[in-house]
Amino acid sequence: MALLLEVTGTPKPGNVDRAHDHDDLRFEHFVTGAVGALPGLRLAAGSDGERDGDDRANVGNAFERAVAGMSQQAGGNTQFGALLAVVPLVRAAADGDLSPAGVEAVATATTVEDAADFYRAFEHVDVAVEDPPDGMEPLDVRRGAAAVPALRERGLTLFDVMERSADRDGLAREWVGGFERSFHAADRLRDTEGPVPDRAARVFLELLADEPDTFVAVNHGEATAERVTAQAADALDGERDPWALADELVAEGVNPGTTADLVAAGLFVALRRGLEL
C-alpha cells in the first residue's frame, strides 16, 4: 500500500506520479511494480505461507525476490530504492519493533548471504549508481552475482556494504543511521492534514528542500541536485508553483528518486502506526 500511495502523490517534482510520466517510465509501470513486489515483501514479513519464525527468508533474499517481482513490467526499474528502504522496515515490523532501534537491529544483523542476494538483485533491473571508490572495483554492484566471491572473501555483510556507500548514497545512510529520515517522514505524514496522496506530495517537497537528492546527483551531478533542492524550497515557500516545477523537471529528465523512496518508507511506517485511509 505504501508503494502505491507514494506514486499517487502529486505533484512530486521530477517523479512519475498520476499526472506526470517520463518518456520510458510511466505511472502504470509503478503500479504494476508495486503489485509485483508483494511476494518478496511477504517473505520479509514471514507471511508468505512457506516460512515463519526463525525459518523466514533473510532480508537480502526477501529484497531480491521483491525486486524480481517488481521488474516484471515494461518500464524497468521502478522501486528498487523504495524496496531497499521498505524491506528492513517490514522485517522490523514483523519482529514487533518498528522503531529506529528495531530497524537498526535488523540492519546490523544482516549477513554475507544478505549482501550476496542484494548484489543478485542488480541483475533484474538497471540501477543508476556511481563508480566504486578506489580499491572497491571487485565489489561494484553492477557486477551482480559476479561480485559475490569478493564479498565472501572479504566477509562483508549487507550492513558493511551500506556503510561503505553511506557518504554518497541517501538510502545507504538510512541503513546505517537508524532510518532517521524515513521515521521523520512518517511523523510528518501523520501530522499533515488532507488526503494521504496530498500529504505524500507535501512531505516529498519538504524532504527534497532539506537535502539534495543523491539519485539526481548520480545522474546529473551535484550542482543540479543542489539546484533542485533550492527550487523545492522555493515551492514550499510559495515562491514557485510546484506543478510548474514538476513539469520542468520531467522535461529535463531530472528525477529525485531517492526522495521518493524515503516517502514510500515513511508511508509504510505511518500506515503501521495508524495513518487512516
mmCIF file of C-alpha atoms in Angstrom:
data_model
loop_
_atom_site.group_PDB
_atom_site.id
_atom_site.type_symbol
_atom_site.label_atom_id
_atom_site.label_comp_id
_atom_site.label_asym_id
_atom_site.label_seq_id
_atom_site.Cartn_x
_atom_site.Cartn_y
_atom_site.Cartn_z
ATOM 1 C CA MET A 1 0.000 0.000 0.000
ATOM 2 C CA ALA A 2 2.856 2.378 0.794
ATOM 3 C CA LEU A 3 4.378 1.866 -2.655
ATOM 4 C CA LEU A 4 1.034 2.512 -4.332
ATOM 5 C CA LEU A 5 0.281 5.611 -2.271
ATOM 6 C CA GLU A 6 3.729 7.057 -2.945
ATOM 7 C CA VAL A 7 3.231 7.063 -6.709
ATOM 8 C CA THR A 8 -0.280 8.549 -6.439
ATOM 9 C CA GLY A 9 1.037 11.641 -4.642
ATOM 10 C CA THR A 10 1.235 14.651 -6.941
ATOM 11 C CA PRO A 11 2.928 16.923 -7.717
ATOM 12 C CA LYS A 12 6.255 15.429 -6.651
ATOM 13 C CA PRO A 13 8.540 17.445 -8.930
ATOM 14 C CA GLY A 14 10.512 15.204 -11.269
ATOM 15 C CA ASN A 15 8.862 11.970 -10.139
ATOM 16 C CA VAL A 16 6.419 9.831 -12.012
ATOM 17 C CA ASP A 17 3.009 10.348 -10.447
ATOM 18 C CA ARG A 18 -0.599 10.169 -11.558
ATOM 19 C CA ALA A 19 -0.168 13.422 -13.517
ATOM 20 C CA HIS A 20 3.419 13.031 -14.798
ATOM 21 C CA ASP A 21 5.166 10.366 -16.859
ATOM 22 C CA HIS A 22 8.717 10.195 -18.162
ATOM 23 C CA ASP A 23 9.184 9.096 -21.769
ATOM 24 C CA ASP A 24 10.018 5.490 -20.890
ATOM 25 C CA LEU A 25 8.733 5.267 -17.320
ATOM 26 C CA ARG A 26 5.040 5.710 -16.622
ATOM 27 C CA PHE A 27 2.553 5.678 -13.774
ATOM 28 C CA GLU A 28 1.256 2.267 -14.820
ATOM 29 C CA HIS A 29 4.762 0.786 -14.505
ATOM 30 C CA PHE A 30 4.975 1.892 -10.864
ATOM 31 C CA VAL A 31 1.546 0.497 -10.039
ATOM 32 C CA THR A 32 2.454 -2.812 -11.667
ATOM 33 C CA GLY A 33 5.862 -2.871 -9.984
ATOM 34 C CA ALA A 34 4.328 -2.321 -6.562
ATOM 35 C CA VAL A 35 1.977 -5.258 -7.012
ATOM 36 C CA GLY A 36 4.764 -7.427 -8.397
ATOM 37 C CA ALA A 37 6.928 -6.773 -5.330
ATOM 38 C CA LEU A 38 4.354 -8.264 -2.965
ATOM 39 C CA PRO A 39 5.738 -11.844 -2.794
ATOM 40 C CA GLY A 40 9.129 -10.527 -1.662
ATOM 41 C CA LEU A 41 7.512 -8.259 0.920
ATOM 42 C CA ARG A 42 5.575 -11.241 2.250
ATOM 43 C CA LEU A 43 8.854 -13.110 2.566
ATOM 44 C CA ALA A 44 10.266 -10.225 4.588
ATOM 45 C CA ALA A 45 7.267 -10.406 6.910
ATOM 46 C CA GLY A 46 7.318 -14.190 7.155
ATOM 47 C CA SER A 47 3.749 -14.286 5.873
ATOM 48 C CA ASP A 48 4.229 -15.997 2.534
ATOM 49 C CA GLY A 49 2.870 -19.324 3.752
ATOM 50 C CA GLU A 50 6.238 -21.022 3.265
ATOM 51 C CA ARG A 51 8.382 -19.700 6.103
ATOM 52 C CA ASP A 52 7.805 -18.445 9.601
ATOM 53 C CA GLY A 53 9.706 -17.770 12.794
ATOM 54 C CA ASP A 54 13.427 -18.432 12.528
ATOM 55 C CA ASP A 55 12.913 -20.028 9.111
ATOM 56 C CA ARG A 56 11.913 -16.769 7.446
ATOM 57 C CA ALA A 57 13.747 -15.644 4.336
ATOM 58 C CA ASN A 58 16.701 -13.436 5.133
ATOM 59 C CA VAL A 59 16.413 -9.732 4.408
ATOM 60 C CA GLY A 60 18.598 -9.936 1.318
ATOM 61 C CA ASN A 61 16.613 -12.810 -0.170
ATOM 62 C CA ALA A 62 13.311 -11.054 0.508
ATOM 63 C CA PHE A 63 14.680 -7.916 -1.152
ATOM 64 C CA GLU A 64 15.940 -9.830 -4.194
ATOM 65 C CA ARG A 65 12.573 -11.561 -4.580
ATOM 66 C CA ALA A 66 10.728 -8.234 -4.275
ATOM 67 C CA VAL A 67 12.948 -6.664 -6.953
ATOM 68 C CA ALA A 68 12.470 -9.684 -9.217
ATOM 69 C CA GLY A 69 8.704 -9.301 -8.958
ATOM 70 C CA MET A 70 8.861 -5.534 -9.353
ATOM 71 C CA SER A 71 10.865 -5.911 -12.555
ATOM 72 C CA GLN A 72 8.086 -7.786 -14.358
ATOM 73 C CA GLN A 73 6.786 -4.702 -16.161
ATOM 74 C CA ALA A 74 7.931 -2.866 -19.261
ATOM 75 C CA GLY A 75 9.356 0.222 -17.535
ATOM 76 C CA GLY A 76 12.401 -1.360 -15.901
ATOM 77 C CA ASN A 77 13.488 -0.039 -12.510
ATOM 78 C CA THR A 78 10.530 1.496 -10.720
ATOM 79 C CA GLN A 79 11.007 0.775 -6.991
ATOM 80 C CA PHE A 80 14.463 -0.715 -6.395
ATOM 81 C CA GLY A 81 15.367 2.046 -3.931
ATOM 82 C CA ALA A 82 11.964 2.089 -2.264
ATOM 83 C CA LEU A 83 12.191 -1.644 -1.646
ATOM 84 C CA LEU A 84 15.695 -1.264 -0.241
ATOM 85 C CA ALA A 85 14.202 1.109 2.322
ATOM 86 C CA VAL A 86 10.921 -0.720 2.946
ATOM 87 C CA VAL A 87 12.082 -4.349 3.251
ATOM 88 C CA PRO A 88 14.040 -3.892 6.516
ATOM 89 C CA LEU A 89 11.126 -1.870 7.899
ATOM 90 C CA VAL A 90 8.771 -4.738 7.050
ATOM 91 C CA ARG A 91 11.085 -7.132 8.879
ATOM 92 C CA ALA A 92 11.297 -4.827 11.909
ATOM 93 C CA ALA A 93 7.500 -4.599 11.992
ATOM 94 C CA ALA A 94 7.240 -8.398 11.782
ATOM 95 C CA ASP A 95 9.702 -8.627 14.690
ATOM 96 C CA GLY A 96 7.406 -6.373 16.721
ATOM 97 C CA ASP A 97 9.684 -3.340 16.918
ATOM 98 C CA LEU A 98 9.068 -0.822 14.138
ATOM 99 C CA SER A 99 11.320 1.840 15.642
ATOM 100 C CA PRO A 100 14.758 3.252 14.807
ATOM 101 C CA ALA A 101 16.278 0.776 17.268
ATOM 102 C CA GLY A 102 14.264 -2.087 15.835
ATOM 103 C CA VAL A 103 15.229 -1.481 12.226
ATOM 104 C CA GLU A 104 18.848 -0.829 13.275
ATOM 105 C CA ALA A 105 18.832 -4.295 14.842
ATOM 106 C CA VAL A 106 17.572 -5.747 11.551
ATOM 107 C CA ALA A 107 20.234 -3.908 9.548
ATOM 108 C CA THR A 108 23.182 -4.798 11.775
ATOM 109 C CA ALA A 109 22.131 -8.453 11.908
ATOM 110 C CA THR A 110 22.456 -8.905 8.143
ATOM 111 C CA THR A 111 24.957 -11.444 6.843
ATOM 112 C CA VAL A 112 27.266 -12.043 3.904
ATOM 113 C CA GLU A 113 24.441 -14.004 2.273
ATOM 114 C CA ASP A 114 22.174 -10.968 2.596
ATOM 115 C CA ALA A 115 24.828 -8.971 0.761
ATOM 116 C CA ALA A 116 25.059 -11.663 -1.929
ATOM 117 C CA ASP A 117 21.302 -11.526 -2.510
ATOM 118 C CA PHE A 118 21.455 -7.721 -2.641
ATOM 119 C CA TYR A 119 24.045 -7.968 -5.415
ATOM 120 C CA ARG A 120 21.958 -10.539 -7.287
ATOM 121 C CA ALA A 121 19.044 -8.076 -7.289
ATOM 122 C CA PHE A 122 21.042 -5.834 -9.628
ATOM 123 C CA GLU A 123 20.694 -8.468 -12.337
ATOM 124 C CA HIS A 124 16.933 -7.896 -12.562
ATOM 125 C CA VAL A 125 16.978 -4.181 -13.471
ATOM 126 C CA ASP A 126 19.396 -1.440 -14.450
ATOM 127 C CA VAL A 127 20.139 0.785 -11.468
ATOM 128 C CA ALA A 128 21.989 4.083 -11.746
ATOM 129 C CA VAL A 129 24.977 4.012 -9.378
ATOM 130 C CA GLU A 130 28.291 5.821 -9.143
ATOM 131 C CA ASP A 131 31.595 4.179 -9.966
ATOM 132 C CA PRO A 132 33.020 2.444 -6.883
ATOM 133 C CA PRO A 133 35.831 4.073 -4.868
ATOM 134 C CA ASP A 134 39.432 3.067 -5.499
ATOM 135 C CA GLY A 135 40.061 -0.474 -4.303
ATOM 136 C CA MET A 136 36.380 -1.384 -4.393
ATOM 137 C CA GLU A 137 36.139 -2.286 -8.088
ATOM 138 C CA PRO A 138 35.681 -6.030 -7.360
ATOM 139 C CA LEU A 139 32.644 -5.027 -5.269
ATOM 140 C CA ASP A 140 30.984 -2.875 -7.938
ATOM 141 C CA VAL A 141 27.259 -3.674 -7.541
ATOM 142 C CA ARG A 142 26.861 -3.555 -11.314
ATOM 143 C CA ARG A 143 28.751 -6.858 -11.440
ATOM 144 C CA GLY A 144 25.790 -8.552 -9.796
ATOM 145 C CA ALA A 145 26.391 -12.169 -8.840
ATOM 146 C CA ALA A 146 29.917 -11.988 -10.268
ATOM 147 C CA ALA A 147 30.910 -9.904 -7.239
ATOM 148 C CA VAL A 148 29.681 -12.469 -4.708
ATOM 149 C CA PRO A 149 33.058 -14.303 -4.403
ATOM 150 C CA ALA A 150 34.715 -10.976 -3.495
ATOM 151 C CA LEU A 151 32.011 -10.336 -0.898
ATOM 152 C CA ARG A 152 32.588 -13.747 0.674
ATOM 153 C CA GLU A 153 36.355 -13.394 0.551
ATOM 154 C CA ARG A 154 36.143 -10.103 2.459
ATOM 155 C CA GLY A 155 33.351 -11.302 4.757
ATOM 156 C CA LEU A 156 31.175 -8.256 4.046
ATOM 157 C CA THR A 157 27.618 -8.231 5.319
ATOM 158 C CA LEU A 158 24.865 -6.149 3.749
ATOM 159 C CA PHE A 159 25.270 -3.631 6.558
ATOM 160 C CA ASP A 160 29.011 -3.449 5.767
ATOM 161 C CA VAL A 161 28.216 -2.731 2.116
ATOM 162 C CA MET A 162 25.859 0.061 3.130
ATOM 163 C CA GLU A 163 28.478 1.567 5.454
ATOM 164 C CA ARG A 164 30.894 1.809 2.547
ATOM 165 C CA SER A 165 28.334 3.738 0.474
ATOM 166 C CA ALA A 166 26.792 5.960 3.150
ATOM 167 C CA ASP A 167 28.911 9.006 2.320
ATOM 168 C CA ARG A 168 27.375 9.303 -1.150
ATOM 169 C CA ASP A 169 24.065 7.386 -1.159
ATOM 170 C CA GLY A 170 20.981 8.546 0.714
ATOM 171 C CA LEU A 171 19.489 5.087 1.155
ATOM 172 C CA ALA A 172 22.744 3.655 2.463
ATOM 173 C CA ARG A 173 22.764 6.493 5.009
ATOM 174 C CA GLU A 174 19.302 5.404 6.116
ATOM 175 C CA TRP A 175 20.568 1.869 6.660
ATOM 176 C CA VAL A 176 23.446 2.933 8.878
ATOM 177 C CA GLY A 177 21.618 5.801 10.595
ATOM 178 C CA GLY A 178 18.528 4.111 12.026
ATOM 179 C CA PHE A 179 16.343 5.216 9.092
ATOM 180 C CA GLU A 180 16.179 8.715 10.552
ATOM 181 C CA ARG A 181 14.643 10.467 7.546
ATOM 182 C CA SER A 182 12.135 7.661 6.963
ATOM 183 C CA PHE A 183 10.796 7.956 10.504
ATOM 184 C CA HIS A 184 10.782 11.748 10.224
ATOM 185 C CA ALA A 185 8.735 11.419 7.019
ATOM 186 C CA ALA A 186 6.310 9.141 8.853
ATOM 187 C CA ASP A 187 5.829 11.732 11.586
ATOM 188 C CA ARG A 188 5.223 14.478 9.053
ATOM 189 C CA LEU A 189 2.742 12.333 7.117
ATOM 190 C CA ARG A 190 0.730 11.812 10.283
ATOM 191 C CA ASP A 191 0.950 15.472 11.340
ATOM 192 C CA THR A 192 -0.040 16.889 7.939
ATOM 193 C CA GLU A 193 -3.713 17.209 7.050
ATOM 194 C CA GLY A 194 -5.610 16.243 3.916
ATOM 195 C CA PRO A 195 -5.801 13.205 1.605
ATOM 196 C CA VAL A 196 -2.814 10.908 2.019
ATOM 197 C CA PRO A 197 -1.522 11.375 -1.565
ATOM 198 C CA ASP A 198 -1.509 15.142 -0.974
ATOM 199 C CA ARG A 199 0.381 14.630 2.280
ATOM 200 C CA ALA A 200 2.897 12.449 0.430
ATOM 201 C CA ALA A 201 3.486 15.213 -2.110
ATOM 202 C CA ARG A 202 3.972 17.776 0.656
ATOM 203 C CA VAL A 203 6.426 15.598 2.570
ATOM 204 C CA PHE A 204 8.298 14.871 -0.662
ATOM 205 C CA LEU A 205 8.839 18.611 -1.140
ATOM 206 C CA GLU A 206 9.946 19.003 2.479
ATOM 207 C CA LEU A 207 12.500 16.202 2.199
ATOM 208 C CA LEU A 208 13.767 17.457 -1.149
ATOM 209 C CA ALA A 209 14.131 21.003 0.173
ATOM 210 C CA ASP A 210 16.035 19.698 3.201
ATOM 211 C CA GLU A 211 18.733 17.687 1.435
ATOM 212 C CA PRO A 212 19.980 17.213 -2.164
ATOM 213 C CA ASP A 213 18.741 14.010 -3.771
ATOM 214 C CA THR A 214 21.571 11.522 -4.299
ATOM 215 C CA PHE A 215 19.861 9.891 -7.298
ATOM 216 C CA VAL A 216 19.839 13.276 -9.036
ATOM 217 C CA ALA A 217 23.492 13.771 -8.061
ATOM 218 C CA VAL A 218 24.482 10.425 -9.609
ATOM 219 C CA ASN A 219 22.641 11.091 -12.863
ATOM 220 C CA HIS A 220 23.061 14.847 -13.293
ATOM 221 C CA GLY A 221 25.798 15.998 -10.922
ATOM 222 C CA GLU A 222 25.871 17.603 -7.501
ATOM 223 C CA ALA A 223 25.244 21.107 -8.843
ATOM 224 C CA THR A 224 21.942 20.009 -10.372
ATOM 225 C CA ALA A 225 20.961 18.207 -7.173
ATOM 226 C CA GLU A 226 21.630 21.367 -5.158
ATOM 227 C CA ARG A 227 19.675 23.479 -7.648
ATOM 228 C CA VAL A 228 16.673 21.164 -7.400
ATOM 229 C CA THR A 229 16.809 21.366 -3.600
ATOM 230 C CA ALA A 230 16.726 25.171 -3.817
ATOM 231 C CA GLN A 231 13.795 25.002 -6.235
ATOM 232 C CA ALA A 232 11.903 22.698 -3.870
ATOM 233 C CA ALA A 233 12.488 25.164 -1.034
ATOM 234 C CA ASP A 234 11.051 27.942 -3.201
ATOM 235 C CA ALA A 235 7.994 25.776 -3.916
ATOM 236 C CA LEU A 236 7.497 25.184 -0.192
ATOM 237 C CA ASP A 237 7.733 28.926 0.468
ATOM 238 C CA GLY A 238 5.168 29.715 -2.238
ATOM 239 C CA GLU A 239 7.735 31.446 -4.443
ATOM 240 C CA ARG A 240 7.450 28.809 -7.186
ATOM 241 C CA ASP A 241 4.498 26.789 -8.461
ATOM 242 C CA PRO A 242 5.152 23.102 -7.581
ATOM 243 C CA TRP A 243 3.108 21.978 -10.600
ATOM 244 C CA ALA A 244 5.233 24.088 -12.933
ATOM 245 C CA LEU A 245 8.389 22.783 -11.251
ATOM 246 C CA ALA A 246 7.152 19.228 -11.738
ATOM 247 C CA ASP A 247 6.636 19.870 -15.438
ATOM 248 C CA GLU A 248 10.088 21.468 -15.751
ATOM 249 C CA LEU A 249 11.966 18.639 -14.050
ATOM 250 C CA VAL A 250 10.159 15.940 -16.018
ATOM 251 C CA ALA A 251 11.018 17.802 -19.238
ATOM 252 C CA GLU A 252 14.680 17.845 -18.114
ATOM 253 C CA GLY A 253 14.591 14.166 -17.180
ATOM 254 C CA VAL A 254 15.562 15.027 -13.596
ATOM 255 C CA ASN A 255 14.021 12.525 -11.183
ATOM 256 C CA PRO A 256 14.612 12.881 -7.389
ATOM 257 C CA GLY A 257 14.156 9.150 -6.905
ATOM 258 C CA THR A 258 15.871 8.795 -3.531
ATOM 259 C CA THR A 259 13.492 11.341 -2.021
ATOM 260 C CA ALA A 260 10.527 9.387 -3.368
ATOM 261 C CA ASP A 261 11.978 6.192 -1.861
ATOM 262 C CA LEU A 262 12.064 7.856 1.558
ATOM 263 C CA VAL A 263 8.440 8.928 1.172
ATOM 264 C CA ALA A 264 7.483 5.307 0.470
ATOM 265 C CA ALA A 265 9.370 4.215 3.591
ATOM 266 C CA GLY A 266 7.684 6.941 5.619
ATOM 267 C CA LEU A 267 4.280 5.877 4.330
ATOM 268 C CA PHE A 268 4.889 2.296 5.444
ATOM 269 C CA VAL A 269 5.806 3.401 8.954
ATOM 270 C CA ALA A 270 2.903 5.857 9.124
ATOM 271 C CA LEU A 271 0.410 3.226 7.977
ATOM 272 C CA ARG A 272 1.679 0.756 10.547
ATOM 273 C CA ARG A 273 1.348 3.446 13.201
ATOM 274 C CA GLY A 274 -2.287 4.142 12.396
ATOM 275 C CA LEU A 275 -2.427 6.545 9.449
ATOM 276 C CA GLU A 276 -6.014 6.205 8.254
ATOM 277 C CA LEU A 277 -7.161 5.942 4.639
#
